[in-house]
DNA sequence: GTAATAGTGTCTTTCAGACAGTATAGG
DNA sequence: CCTATACTGTCTGAAAGACACTATTAC
C-alpha cells in the first residue's frame, strides 16, 4: 500500500497501483427459489468444468471487475452480475424476479483455486419453463430443496437422497432458505412466487411449500384479506372450479404494502429457539 | 481463465494462475453501535490518509488475503478481519461484542482508488471508554447518530449538523441502523448494549435510544418479563435508587432465548410502509 | 414533605386459532 | 348423489396498549 503521501487526492490517485495487492476474485452466486409441483425448488447447475466438475452447484460466476484504474467507473455492479447469471440460466428477462442480497462468504479455502469472495443473492421466481445450461454448465435444473438433505431446521426433509453441492453452496442455500421463510412472515414476498392474477389458495400453497407445513385454509384466507395492502381484488374469478371441485375462486393482484402489519407468524415456532 | 482441461482436480489446480484476474480489493467496514449519554452513538475515525483525508469514516481496512495459491488456507476470514479492526480502534478484547455481517457494497466507483468490494459488519457494544485512533486514522470517536443527518426514516434527526462521511459510508451506516432497529424487535440483542447485571430500565433506555422514541415504562416492564428466555433474574437489586429517586431496581442477566416470542413490536410503524 | 421511579392490577381492543356451517363446483 | 373447495360466522384465549395505583427512594 503506497504511503508516499502526495498532497492532493488527484496526485494520490494518479500514483496509486492497484496491482500491489494479492489476488482475490469476487463471484456472485444466486439462490433462485420457485414453487413447482407444489414444492419449493431451487435452480442448480451441473458443473462442466473444474473444480467440482460433475457436482451440482448454485449458478454463479465471476464479477466483471474491469481493468480501469483511478476513478473510472468500469466493471459491473454486484446486483447486475447476479441478474446476468440468472438470465443466462433461465432465459428470462431480468424484471420478472425479486432479487436481494443474501450474504457474503469469504472463508479462506472455500474455493480450492484461490481466495474467492462470493456475494450470494436470493431470487424469488414464479413458475418458469425448464432452465437451459449456461456456459461452464453441463445442465441446469430445478431441484426440490427437500431432496438435498440440508442440515437446517425445517420440516419435510429426506436425508436419504442427499446430493452434495459444490463449494460451500449447501450452507449458502440453507441461509437463503431461512431468509425466505422469515421474509414470508413480514413482507408480501410470497406474491413474487405466483403470477398475477392469483387466488388466495395459490398464495397459501406458496406459504405451505416454503414453510413445509399445512396451514389452516379458513384462517389464512381471512388473515391475508385483513392485512392492508397485501393483495387487492381484481373483481374477477377463475373460469372454473378447482381440479377436484369447489366454487370458483376470486382473483387478486399484489397490493402496495412493502411490509405486512400485522405479520403472518409462522406456526410451530411458538416455543422459543433457545 | 485457463481452459486447457486437465483431467484431474489436482492437475487443474496446479496449473491455475490467480493473477490472470483484474485487480480487486476486499475490505471490511464496521458499524459499531453503543449507547452513551442516553443516545445511540457510532464509532467513527477521522481519516489521516488519502483518499478522503480529513473526513469521518467507518473503521475498516483491507482483508488480508494472503499470497498462497491452490488449496492453502491462507489469509484471514472476513469476520476475523472485522474483529481485528474493531479491536484496533476500541482497544477491547474481541469477545465483548455482538458481531454480525451486514451487507456487501461493490458498486464500481465507490472507492476512487480501484474496484473495492466492502463487506460491512454490524457490532453492538456496551458502554466503552473513549476509543483510540488506529493506524491510518488521526482520531477515533463515538458520534451520536442523530448528529449525522442521515437520510433515513427514523425519528430524532438534526439535519443541520450534518457531517459528511467518506465513501458510501452514510449509506452503510443507514443500513446498519435499520438492521439494528429491526433486530431489537425479535431478538434479545438489546442486552448486548448493557453490562450485566442490568435493570429493566436500562434495557428500556436501549430500546428508546435505538428506536428514537419513548416507550411506556409499565407495559415495557411487564412485556420483557413475560417473554420466555429474554432476561433472567439474579435475585439482587441495585444498591441505591435512581439518580432522581425511586425504589431500588431488581437486577437481571441475559436469558437463553435467541429469538423473542412474542416479539416486541416497534410502535409508530402500525400504519403500513406502503 | 415533594418528586421521581419500580413495579402491579385491570380493562379494552385486537388478533390468532379452532370449529362450525353455507354455497358452489367436479365427478 | 358425494366430495372437495371457497368463503363466512363466531367463539376463545393471548397479547398490546392505556390507565390507575402502590411502594420506595433522593432531595
Coordinates of C-alpha atoms (C1' of nucleotides) in Angstrom, one line a residue:
Chain A
X1 CA 0.0 0.0 0.0
X2 CA 1.7 3.2 -1.1
X3 CA 2.4 5.7 1.6
X4 CA 4.4 8.4 0.0
X5 CA 1.7 11.0 0.8
X6 CA 1.2 13.2 -2.1
X7 CA -0.7 16.4 -1.3
X8 CA -3.9 16.1 -3.2
X9 CA -6.4 13.4 -3.9
X10 CA -5.6 13.8 -7.6
X11 CA -1.9 13.2 -7.2
X12 CA -2.5 10.4 -4.9
X13 CA -4.8 8.5 -7.2
X14 CA -2.6 9.0 -10.2
X15 CA 0.3 7.3 -8.4
X16 CA -1.8 4.5 -6.9
X17 CA -1.0 1.0 -8.1
X18 CA -3.9 -1.5 -7.6
X19 CA -1.8 -4.4 -8.7
X20 CA 0.2 -4.2 -5.5
X21 CA -2.5 -6.4 -3.9
X22 CA -2.7 -10.1 -3.5
X23 CA -5.0 -11.7 -6.0
X24 CA -8.6 -12.1 -4.9
X25 CA -11.6 -13.0 -7.0
X26 CA -15.2 -11.9 -6.4
X27 CA -18.0 -14.0 -7.5
X28 CA -21.8 -13.9 -7.3
X29 CA -23.9 -17.0 -6.5
X30 CA -27.6 -16.9 -6.9
X31 CA -30.1 -18.9 -4.8
X32 CA -33.2 -18.9 -7.1
X33 CA -36.3 -20.3 -5.5
X34 CA -39.6 -21.2 -7.1
X35 CA -42.7 -23.4 -6.5
X36 CA -43.1 -26.3 -8.8
X37 CA -45.4 -29.3 -8.3
X38 CA -46.4 -27.9 -5.0
X39 CA -42.9 -28.0 -3.5
X40 CA -40.1 -25.5 -3.1
X41 CA -37.4 -25.9 -5.7
X42 CA -34.0 -24.3 -6.3
X43 CA -32.2 -23.7 -9.6
X44 CA -28.9 -25.7 -9.8
X45 CA -26.4 -26.3 -12.5
X46 CA -24.3 -29.3 -13.1
X47 CA -20.7 -28.1 -13.3
X48 CA -19.0 -28.9 -16.5
X49 CA -15.6 -27.5 -15.6
X50 CA -13.1 -28.0 -12.8
X51 CA -13.1 -27.7 -9.9
X52 CA -16.1 -29.8 -8.7
X53 CA -16.8 -31.0 -12.3
X54 CA -19.8 -33.2 -12.1
X55 CA -21.2 -31.7 -8.9
X56 CA -24.3 -29.6 -8.6
X57 CA -23.9 -26.0 -7.7
X58 CA -25.6 -22.7 -7.4
X59 CA -25.4 -20.7 -10.6
X60 CA -22.8 -18.0 -10.4
X61 CA -19.7 -16.6 -11.8
X62 CA -17.0 -14.0 -11.5
X63 CA -17.9 -10.4 -11.3
X64 CA -16.6 -8.4 -14.2
X65 CA -14.3 -6.0 -12.4
X66 CA -12.9 -4.3 -15.4
X67 CA -9.3 -3.2 -15.8
X68 CA -9.7 0.6 -15.3
X69 CA -7.9 2.3 -12.6
X70 CA -8.4 5.5 -10.7
X71 CA -11.9 6.9 -10.7
X72 CA -13.1 5.2 -13.9
X73 CA -16.4 3.6 -13.4
X74 CA -15.7 0.3 -15.1
X75 CA -16.9 -3.2 -14.4
X76 CA -20.4 -4.2 -13.3
X77 CA -22.3 -3.8 -10.1
X78 CA -22.8 -6.8 -7.9
X79 CA -26.6 -6.9 -8.4
X80 CA -26.1 -6.6 -12.2
X81 CA -23.8 -9.6 -12.1
X82 CA -26.5 -11.6 -10.3
X83 CA -29.1 -10.6 -12.8
X84 CA -26.8 -11.6 -15.6
X85 CA -26.2 -15.0 -14.1
X86 CA -29.9 -15.5 -13.5
X87 CA -30.8 -14.5 -17.1
X88 CA -28.2 -16.9 -18.5
X89 CA -29.6 -19.9 -16.8
X90 CA -33.3 -19.2 -17.0
X91 CA -33.5 -17.3 -20.3
X92 CA -35.9 -14.9 -18.7
X93 CA -35.8 -11.2 -18.8
X94 CA -34.5 -9.6 -15.6
X95 CA -37.5 -7.7 -14.4
X96 CA -39.5 -10.8 -13.6
X97 CA -37.7 -11.7 -10.4
X98 CA -37.4 -10.3 -6.9
X99 CA -33.7 -10.2 -6.2
X100 CA -32.0 -9.3 -2.9
X101 CA -28.5 -9.7 -1.5
X102 CA -28.2 -12.6 0.9
X103 CA -24.8 -12.7 2.4
X104 CA -21.1 -12.8 1.6
X105 CA -18.9 -15.9 2.0
X106 CA -15.1 -15.5 2.1
X107 CA -13.6 -18.1 4.4
X108 CA -10.1 -18.9 3.1
X109 CA -10.0 -22.3 1.4
X110 CA -13.7 -22.3 0.4
X111 CA -12.6 -22.3 -3.2
X112 CA -9.6 -24.5 -4.0
X113 CA -8.3 -22.3 -6.8
X114 CA -7.6 -19.1 -4.9
X115 CA -9.1 -16.7 -2.4
X116 CA -12.6 -16.1 -3.6
X117 CA -15.2 -13.8 -2.0
X118 CA -18.7 -14.9 -3.0
X119 CA -21.6 -12.5 -2.7
X120 CA -24.7 -14.5 -2.6
X121 CA -28.1 -13.3 -3.9
X122 CA -31.5 -14.6 -3.3
X123 CA -34.1 -14.6 -6.1
X124 CA -37.8 -15.5 -6.0
X125 CA -39.4 -16.5 -9.2
X126 CA -42.9 -17.6 -10.3
X127 CA -43.2 -20.9 -12.1
X128 CA -40.9 -20.9 -15.1
X129 CA -40.1 -23.2 -18.0
X130 CA -37.2 -25.7 -17.7
X131 CA -33.9 -23.9 -17.5
X132 CA -31.1 -24.1 -20.0
X133 CA -27.5 -24.7 -19.2
X134 CA -25.3 -21.6 -19.5
X135 CA -21.6 -21.6 -20.1
X136 CA -19.4 -23.8 -17.9
X137 CA -22.5 -25.9 -17.0
X138 CA -23.5 -29.3 -18.4
X139 CA -27.0 -28.9 -17.3
X140 CA -29.4 -26.7 -15.3
X141 CA -32.4 -28.0 -13.4
X142 CA -35.0 -27.1 -10.8
X143 CA -34.3 -29.4 -7.8
X144 CA -36.7 -29.8 -4.9
X145 CA -34.9 -28.5 -1.8
X146 CA -36.3 -31.3 0.2
X147 CA -34.3 -33.7 -1.8
X148 CA -31.0 -32.1 -0.9
X149 CA -31.0 -33.2 2.8
X150 CA -29.8 -29.9 4.1
X151 CA -28.9 -29.7 7.7
X152 CA -31.3 -27.0 8.6
X153 CA -34.3 -26.8 10.9
X154 CA -37.2 -27.0 8.5
X155 CA -39.7 -29.8 8.2
X156 CA -40.1 -32.2 5.3
X157 CA -36.6 -33.4 4.6
X158 CA -35.5 -36.6 3.1
X159 CA -31.8 -37.0 4.2
X160 CA -31.6 -40.3 2.2
X161 CA -31.3 -38.7 -1.2
X162 CA -28.6 -36.2 -0.4
X163 CA -26.9 -34.6 -3.4
X164 CA -23.7 -33.0 -2.3
X165 CA -23.3 -29.5 -3.5
X166 CA -20.1 -27.9 -4.7
X167 CA -18.0 -25.5 -2.6
X168 CA -20.0 -24.3 0.5
X169 CA -23.2 -24.0 -1.5
X170 CA -25.2 -26.1 0.8
X171 CA -24.5 -23.6 3.5
X172 CA -25.5 -20.7 1.2
X173 CA -28.6 -22.4 0.1
X174 CA -29.5 -23.1 3.7
X175 CA -29.1 -19.5 4.6
X176 CA -31.2 -18.5 1.7
X177 CA -34.0 -20.8 2.7
X178 CA -34.0 -19.5 6.2
X179 CA -34.2 -15.9 4.8
X180 CA -37.0 -16.9 2.5
X181 CA -39.0 -18.5 5.3
X182 CA -38.5 -15.5 7.5
X183 CA -39.4 -12.9 4.9
X184 CA -42.7 -14.6 4.1
X185 CA -43.7 -13.6 7.6
X186 CA -43.4 -9.9 7.5
X187 CA -43.2 -9.0 3.8
X188 CA -45.6 -9.7 0.8
X189 CA -42.8 -11.6 -1.0
X190 CA -45.0 -14.7 -1.3
X191 CA -46.6 -12.8 -4.2
X192 CA -43.3 -13.0 -6.1
X193 CA -43.8 -16.8 -6.4
X194 CA -47.1 -16.5 -8.2
X195 CA -48.3 -14.9 -11.5
X196 CA -51.0 -12.3 -11.5
X197 CA -53.8 -12.7 -11.1
X198 CA -53.7 -15.3 -8.4
X199 CA -56.1 -16.9 -5.9
X200 CA -55.7 -17.0 -2.1
X201 CA -55.3 -20.7 -2.4
X202 CA -52.3 -20.3 -4.7
X203 CA -50.8 -17.9 -2.2
X204 CA -51.4 -20.3 0.6
X205 CA -49.7 -23.1 -1.4
X206 CA -46.6 -20.8 -1.5
X207 CA -46.6 -20.5 2.3
X208 CA -47.1 -24.2 2.7
X209 CA -44.3 -25.1 0.3
X210 CA -41.8 -22.6 1.8
X211 CA -42.7 -23.3 5.4
X212 CA -43.1 -27.0 4.8
X213 CA -46.3 -27.4 6.8
X214 CA -50.1 -27.1 6.1
X215 CA -51.9 -24.0 7.1
X216 CA -55.5 -23.5 8.2
X217 CA -57.2 -22.5 5.0
X218 CA -60.1 -20.6 6.5
X219 CA -57.9 -18.5 8.9
X220 CA -55.3 -17.9 6.2
X221 CA -57.9 -16.6 3.9
X222 CA -59.3 -14.1 6.4
X223 CA -55.8 -13.1 7.6
X224 CA -54.5 -12.3 4.1
X225 CA -57.5 -10.2 3.3
X226 CA -57.3 -8.3 6.6
X227 CA -53.7 -7.2 6.2
X228 CA -53.8 -3.8 4.5
X229 CA -52.0 -3.6 1.1
X230 CA -51.1 -7.3 0.9
X231 CA -53.4 -8.2 -2.0
X232 CA -56.1 -6.3 -3.8
X233 CA -59.1 -7.7 -5.6
X234 CA -59.5 -7.7 -9.3
X235 CA -63.2 -8.3 -9.1
X236 CA -62.8 -11.4 -11.3
X237 CA -62.9 -15.1 -10.5
X238 CA -61.4 -18.2 -12.0
X239 CA -63.1 -19.6 -15.1
X240 CA -63.7 -22.9 -13.5
X241 CA -63.7 -24.5 -10.0
X242 CA -60.7 -26.4 -8.7
X243 CA -59.5 -29.7 -10.2
X244 CA -61.4 -31.6 -7.6
X245 CA -64.5 -29.4 -7.4
X246 CA -65.4 -26.4 -5.4
X247 CA -66.6 -22.9 -6.3
X248 CA -64.7 -20.5 -8.5
X249 CA -62.1 -18.6 -6.6
X250 CA -61.8 -14.8 -6.6
X251 CA -58.7 -13.4 -8.2
X252 CA -56.2 -10.9 -6.7
X253 CA -53.1 -9.0 -7.6
X254 CA -50.3 -7.7 -5.5
X255 CA -51.1 -4.8 -3.2
X256 CA -48.8 -1.9 -2.5
X257 CA -47.7 -2.8 1.0
X258 CA -43.9 -3.5 1.4
X259 CA -44.3 -4.7 5.0
X260 CA -47.1 -6.8 6.5
X261 CA -48.8 -5.3 9.5
X262 CA -49.7 -7.4 11.3
X263 CA -47.3 -10.1 10.2
X264 CA -48.2 -13.7 9.3
X265 CA -46.4 -15.5 12.0
X266 CA -45.0 -18.9 11.2
X267 CA -46.6 -21.7 13.3
X268 CA -44.6 -24.3 15.1
X269 CA -42.1 -21.7 16.1
X270 CA -44.0 -20.7 19.2
X271 CA -41.8 -22.3 21.9
X272 CA -38.7 -20.4 21.6
X273 CA -35.5 -21.2 19.8
X274 CA -33.4 -21.1 22.9
Chain B
X1 CA -9.3 -18.2 -17.1
X2 CA -7.4 -21.3 -18.3
X3 CA -9.4 -23.8 -20.3
X4 CA -7.0 -26.5 -21.3
X5 CA -9.0 -29.0 -19.3
X6 CA -6.6 -31.2 -17.4
X7 CA -8.1 -34.4 -16.3
X8 CA -8.0 -34.2 -12.5
X9 CA -8.7 -31.5 -9.9
X10 CA -5.1 -31.7 -8.8
X11 CA -3.6 -31.1 -12.2
X12 CA -6.1 -28.3 -12.8
X13 CA -5.3 -26.5 -9.6
X14 CA -1.5 -26.8 -10.1
X15 CA -1.8 -25.0 -13.4
X16 CA -4.2 -22.4 -12.3
X17 CA -3.0 -18.8 -12.3
X18 CA -4.9 -16.5 -9.9
X19 CA -3.0 -13.4 -11.3
X20 CA -4.9 -13.6 -14.6
X21 CA -7.7 -11.6 -12.9
X22 CA -8.2 -7.9 -12.8
X23 CA -7.3 -6.3 -9.6
X24 CA -10.0 -6.1 -6.9
X25 CA -9.6 -5.3 -3.3
X26 CA -11.8 -6.6 -0.5
X27 CA -12.3 -4.5 2.7
X28 CA -14.3 -4.8 5.8
X29 CA -16.1 -1.8 7.3
X30 CA -17.6 -2.0 10.8
X31 CA -20.7 -0.2 12.1
X32 CA -20.2 -0.2 15.8
X33 CA -23.1 1.0 17.8
X34 CA -23.3 1.8 21.5
X35 CA -25.5 3.8 23.9
X36 CA -23.7 6.8 25.5
X37 CA -25.4 9.6 27.4
X38 CA -28.7 8.1 26.6
X39 CA -28.3 8.3 22.8
X40 CA -27.3 5.9 20.1
X41 CA -23.7 6.5 19.0
X42 CA -21.5 5.1 16.3
X43 CA -17.7 4.6 16.3
X44 CA -16.1 6.7 13.6
X45 CA -12.5 7.5 12.6
X46 CA -11.1 10.7 11.2
X47 CA -9.1 9.6 8.1
X48 CA -5.5 10.6 8.2
X49 CA -4.6 9.2 4.8
X50 CA -5.9 9.7 1.3
X51 CA -8.4 9.4 -0.1
X52 CA -10.9 11.3 1.9
X53 CA -8.3 12.6 4.3
X54 CA -9.9 14.7 6.9
X55 CA -13.3 13.1 6.5
X56 CA -15.0 10.9 9.1
X57 CA -15.5 7.2 8.1
X58 CA -16.4 3.9 9.5
X59 CA -13.4 2.0 10.8
X60 CA -12.3 -0.6 8.3
X61 CA -9.5 -1.9 6.2
X62 CA -8.3 -4.4 3.7
X63 CA -8.8 -8.0 4.3
X64 CA -5.6 -9.9 4.5
X65 CA -5.9 -12.2 1.5
X66 CA -2.5 -13.8 1.7
X67 CA -0.5 -14.8 -1.3
X68 CA -0.9 -18.6 -1.2
X69 CA -2.4 -20.4 -4.2
X70 CA -4.1 -23.7 -4.7
X71 CA -5.7 -25.2 -1.6
X72 CA -3.7 -23.5 1.0
X73 CA -5.8 -21.9 3.7
X74 CA -4.1 -18.6 3.9
X75 CA -5.4 -15.1 4.7
X76 CA -8.0 -14.2 7.3
X77 CA -11.7 -14.8 7.4
X78 CA -14.0 -11.9 6.8
X79 CA -15.3 -11.9 10.4
X80 CA -11.8 -12.1 11.7
X81 CA -10.9 -9.0 9.8
X82 CA -13.9 -7.2 11.3
X83 CA -12.9 -8.2 14.8
X84 CA -9.3 -7.1 14.2
X85 CA -10.5 -3.6 13.0
X86 CA -12.8 -3.3 15.9
X87 CA -10.1 -4.3 18.5
X88 CA -7.7 -1.8 16.9
X89 CA -10.0 1.1 17.5
X90 CA -11.6 0.2 20.8
X91 CA -8.7 -1.5 22.5
X92 CA -11.2 -4.1 23.7
X93 CA -10.8 -7.8 23.6
X94 CA -12.9 -9.4 20.8
X95 CA -15.4 -11.4 22.9
X96 CA -17.2 -8.5 24.3
X97 CA -19.2 -7.6 21.2
X98 CA -22.0 -9.0 19.2
X99 CA -20.9 -9.0 15.6
X100 CA -22.8 -9.9 12.5
X101 CA -22.4 -9.4 8.8
X102 CA -24.5 -6.5 7.5
X103 CA -24.2 -6.4 3.7
X104 CA -21.7 -6.0 0.9
X105 CA -21.1 -2.9 -1.2
X106 CA -19.4 -3.2 -4.5
X107 CA -20.7 -0.5 -6.9
X108 CA -18.0 0.5 -9.3
X109 CA -16.6 3.9 -8.5
X110 CA -17.5 3.8 -4.8
X111 CA -13.8 3.9 -4.0
X112 CA -11.7 6.2 -6.2
X113 CA -8.6 4.1 -6.0
X114 CA -9.7 0.9 -7.6
X115 CA -12.5 -1.6 -7.6
X116 CA -13.3 -2.2 -3.9
X117 CA -15.7 -4.7 -2.5
X118 CA -16.6 -3.8 1.1
X119 CA -18.1 -6.3 3.4
X120 CA -19.8 -4.4 6.2
X121 CA -20.2 -5.8 9.7
X122 CA -22.5 -4.6 12.4
X123 CA -21.4 -4.6 16.1
X124 CA -23.2 -3.9 19.3
X125 CA -21.2 -2.8 22.2
X126 CA -21.9 -1.9 25.8
X127 CA -20.7 1.5 27.1
X128 CA -16.9 1.6 26.5
X129 CA -14.1 4.0 27.3
X130 CA -13.2 6.6 24.7
X131 CA -11.6 5.0 21.6
X132 CA -8.1 5.3 20.4
X133 CA -7.1 6.0 16.9
X134 CA -5.7 3.1 14.9
X135 CA -3.3 3.2 12.0
X136 CA -4.3 5.5 9.1
X137 CA -6.6 7.4 11.5
X138 CA -6.0 10.8 13.1
X139 CA -8.7 10.2 15.7
X140 CA -11.5 7.9 16.7
X141 CA -14.6 9.0 18.4
X142 CA -18.1 8.0 19.4
X143 CA -20.5 10.1 17.4
X144 CA -24.3 10.4 18.1
X145 CA -26.0 9.1 15.0
X146 CA -28.6 11.8 15.3
X147 CA -25.9 14.4 14.6
X148 CA -25.1 12.9 11.2
X149 CA -28.3 13.9 9.5
X150 CA -28.7 10.6 7.7
X151 CA -31.5 10.3 5.1
X152 CA -33.3 7.5 6.8
X153 CA -36.8 7.1 8.2
X154 CA -36.1 7.3 11.9
X155 CA -37.1 10.0 14.3
X156 CA -34.9 12.4 16.2
X157 CA -32.7 13.8 13.5
X158 CA -31.0 17.1 13.3
X159 CA -30.2 17.6 9.6
X160 CA -28.5 20.9 10.4
X161 CA -25.3 19.4 11.8
X162 CA -24.5 17.1 9.0
X163 CA -21.0 15.7 9.0
X164 CA -20.3 14.1 5.6
X165 CA -18.9 10.6 5.8
X166 CA -16.3 9.2 3.4
X167 CA -17.1 6.8 0.6
X168 CA -20.6 5.5 0.8
X169 CA -20.4 5.1 4.5
X170 CA -23.5 7.1 5.1
X171 CA -25.5 4.5 3.2
X172 CA -23.8 1.7 5.1
X173 CA -24.5 3.3 8.4
X174 CA -28.0 3.9 7.5
X175 CA -28.5 0.2 6.6
X176 CA -26.9 -0.8 9.8
X177 CA -29.2 1.4 11.9
X178 CA -32.2 -0.1 10.1
X179 CA -30.9 -3.6 10.8
X180 CA -30.4 -2.7 14.5
X181 CA -33.8 -1.2 14.9
X182 CA -35.4 -4.2 13.3
X183 CA -33.4 -6.8 15.3
X184 CA -34.4 -5.3 18.6
X185 CA -37.9 -6.3 17.8
X186 CA -37.4 -10.0 17.5
X187 CA -34.1 -10.9 19.1
X188 CA -32.7 -10.2 22.6
X189 CA -29.8 -8.1 21.1
X190 CA -30.7 -5.1 23.3
X191 CA -28.9 -7.0 26.0
X192 CA -25.7 -6.6 24.0
X193 CA -25.8 -2.9 24.7
X194 CA -25.8 -3.2 28.5
X195 CA -23.4 -4.7 31.0
X196 CA -24.6 -7.5 33.3
X197 CA -26.3 -7.3 35.7
X198 CA -28.7 -4.7 34.3
X199 CA -32.1 -3.3 35.2
X200 CA -35.3 -3.3 33.1
X201 CA -35.0 0.5 32.9
X202 CA -31.5 0.2 31.4
X203 CA -32.9 -2.2 28.9
X204 CA -35.7 0.2 28.1
X205 CA -33.2 3.1 27.6
X206 CA -31.6 1.0 24.9
X207 CA -34.8 0.5 23.1
X208 CA -35.7 4.2 23.4
X209 CA -32.3 5.2 22.1
X210 CA -32.3 2.9 19.1
X211 CA -35.9 3.4 18.2
X212 CA -35.7 7.1 18.9
X213 CA -39.0 7.3 20.8
X214 CA -40.2 6.9 24.4
X215 CA -41.8 3.7 25.5
X216 CA -44.5 3.1 28.1
X217 CA -42.4 2.1 31.1
X218 CA -45.0 -0.1 32.9
X219 CA -46.0 -2.1 29.8
X220 CA -42.4 -2.5 28.7
X221 CA -41.5 -3.9 32.1
X222 CA -44.3 -6.5 32.1
X223 CA -43.6 -7.3 28.4
X224 CA -39.9 -8.0 28.9
X225 CA -40.5 -10.3 31.9
X226 CA -43.3 -12.2 30.0
X227 CA -41.1 -13.2 27.1
X228 CA -39.6 -16.5 27.9
X229 CA -35.8 -16.5 28.0
X230 CA -35.3 -12.8 27.4
X231 CA -33.9 -12.0 30.8
X232 CA -33.5 -13.9 34.0
X233 CA -33.5 -12.6 37.5
X234 CA -30.3 -12.5 39.6
X235 CA -32.4 -12.1 42.8
X236 CA -30.3 -8.9 43.6
X237 CA -31.3 -5.3 43.4
X238 CA -29.3 -2.1 42.8
X239 CA -27.5 -0.7 45.8
X240 CA -29.4 2.6 45.7
X241 CA -32.4 4.1 44.0
X242 CA -32.2 6.1 40.8
X243 CA -30.4 9.4 40.5
X244 CA -33.7 11.2 41.0
X245 CA -35.3 8.9 43.5
X246 CA -37.4 5.8 43.3
X247 CA -37.0 2.4 44.7
X248 CA -34.1 0.0 44.1
X249 CA -34.5 -1.9 40.9
X250 CA -34.2 -5.6 40.5
X251 CA -31.2 -6.9 38.5
X252 CA -31.2 -9.3 35.6
X253 CA -28.9 -11.0 33.3
X254 CA -29.3 -12.2 29.7
X255 CA -31.6 -15.2 29.2
X256 CA -31.0 -18.1 26.8
X257 CA -33.5 -17.2 24.1
X258 CA -32.1 -16.4 20.7
X259 CA -35.5 -15.2 19.3
X260 CA -38.2 -13.3 21.2
X261 CA -41.6 -14.9 21.2
X262 CA -43.8 -12.9 21.1
X263 CA -41.7 -10.1 19.6
X264 CA -41.5 -6.5 21.0
X265 CA -43.1 -4.7 18.1
X266 CA -41.9 -1.2 17.4
X267 CA -44.6 1.4 17.8
X268 CA -45.3 4.1 15.3
X269 CA -44.9 1.6 12.5
X270 CA -48.5 0.5 12.7
X271 CA -49.9 2.0 9.5
X272 CA -48.0 0.3 6.8
X273 CA -45.0 1.3 4.9
X274 CA -46.7 1.1 1.6
Chain C
dG1 C1' -42.8 16.9 52.9
dT2 C1' -42.4 16.5 47.1
dA3 C1' -40.9 14.4 43.0
dA4 C1' -39.4 10.6 40.5
dT5 C1' -39.1 5.9 39.7
dA6 C1' -40.1 0.5 40.2
dG7 C1' -43.4 -2.4 39.8
dT8 C1' -48.6 -4.5 39.9
dG9 C1' -53.7 -4.7 38.7
dT10 C1' -57.0 -4.4 35.4
dC11 C1' -59.7 -3.0 31.5
dT12 C1' -60.3 -2.7 26.4
dT13 C1' -59.2 -3.8 21.9
dT14 C1' -57.1 -6.5 18.6
dC15 C1' -55.7 -10.7 16.7
dA16 C1' -54.7 -15.7 16.1
dG17 C1' -56.5 -20.1 16.0
dA18 C1' -60.3 -23.6 16.4
dC19 C1' -64.5 -25.0 14.8
dA20 C1' -69.0 -24.9 12.6
dG21 C1' -71.5 -24.0 8.7
dT22 C1' -73.0 -22.5 3.8
dA23 C1' -72.5 -22.2 -1.1
dT24 C1' -70.6 -23.8 -5.4
dA25 C1' -68.2 -26.6 -8.3
dG26 C1' -66.4 -31.5 -10.4
dG27 C1' -67.4 -36.3 -10.9
Chain D
dC1 C1' -75.9 -38.2 -5.4
dC2 C1' -70.9 -37.4 -2.9
dT3 C1' -66.8 -34.9 -2.2
dA4 C1' -63.7 -31.2 -2.4
dT5 C1' -63.1 -26.5 -2.1
dA6 C1' -64.1 -21.2 -1.2
dC7 C1' -65.5 -18.4 2.0
dT8 C1' -68.1 -16.6 6.3
dG9 C1' -69.6 -16.6 11.4
dT10 C1' -68.4 -17.0 15.9
dC11 C1' -66.1 -18.2 20.0
dT12 C1' -61.9 -18.5 23.0
dG13 C1' -57.5 -17.2 24.6
dA14 C1' -53.3 -14.5 24.1
dA15 C1' -51.3 -10.3 24.0
dA16 C1' -50.7 -5.0 23.4
dG17 C1' -51.7 -0.6 25.0
dA18 C1' -53.9 2.6 28.3
dC19 C1' -54.7 4.0 32.8
dA20 C1' -54.9 3.7 37.8
dC21 C1' -52.5 2.6 41.7
dT22 C1' -48.9 1.3 45.5
dA23 C1' -44.3 1.3 47.3
dT24 C1' -39.7 3.0 47.8
dT25 C1' -36.1 6.1 47.2
dA26 C1' -33.5 11.0 46.6
dC27 C1' -33.8 15.5 47.9

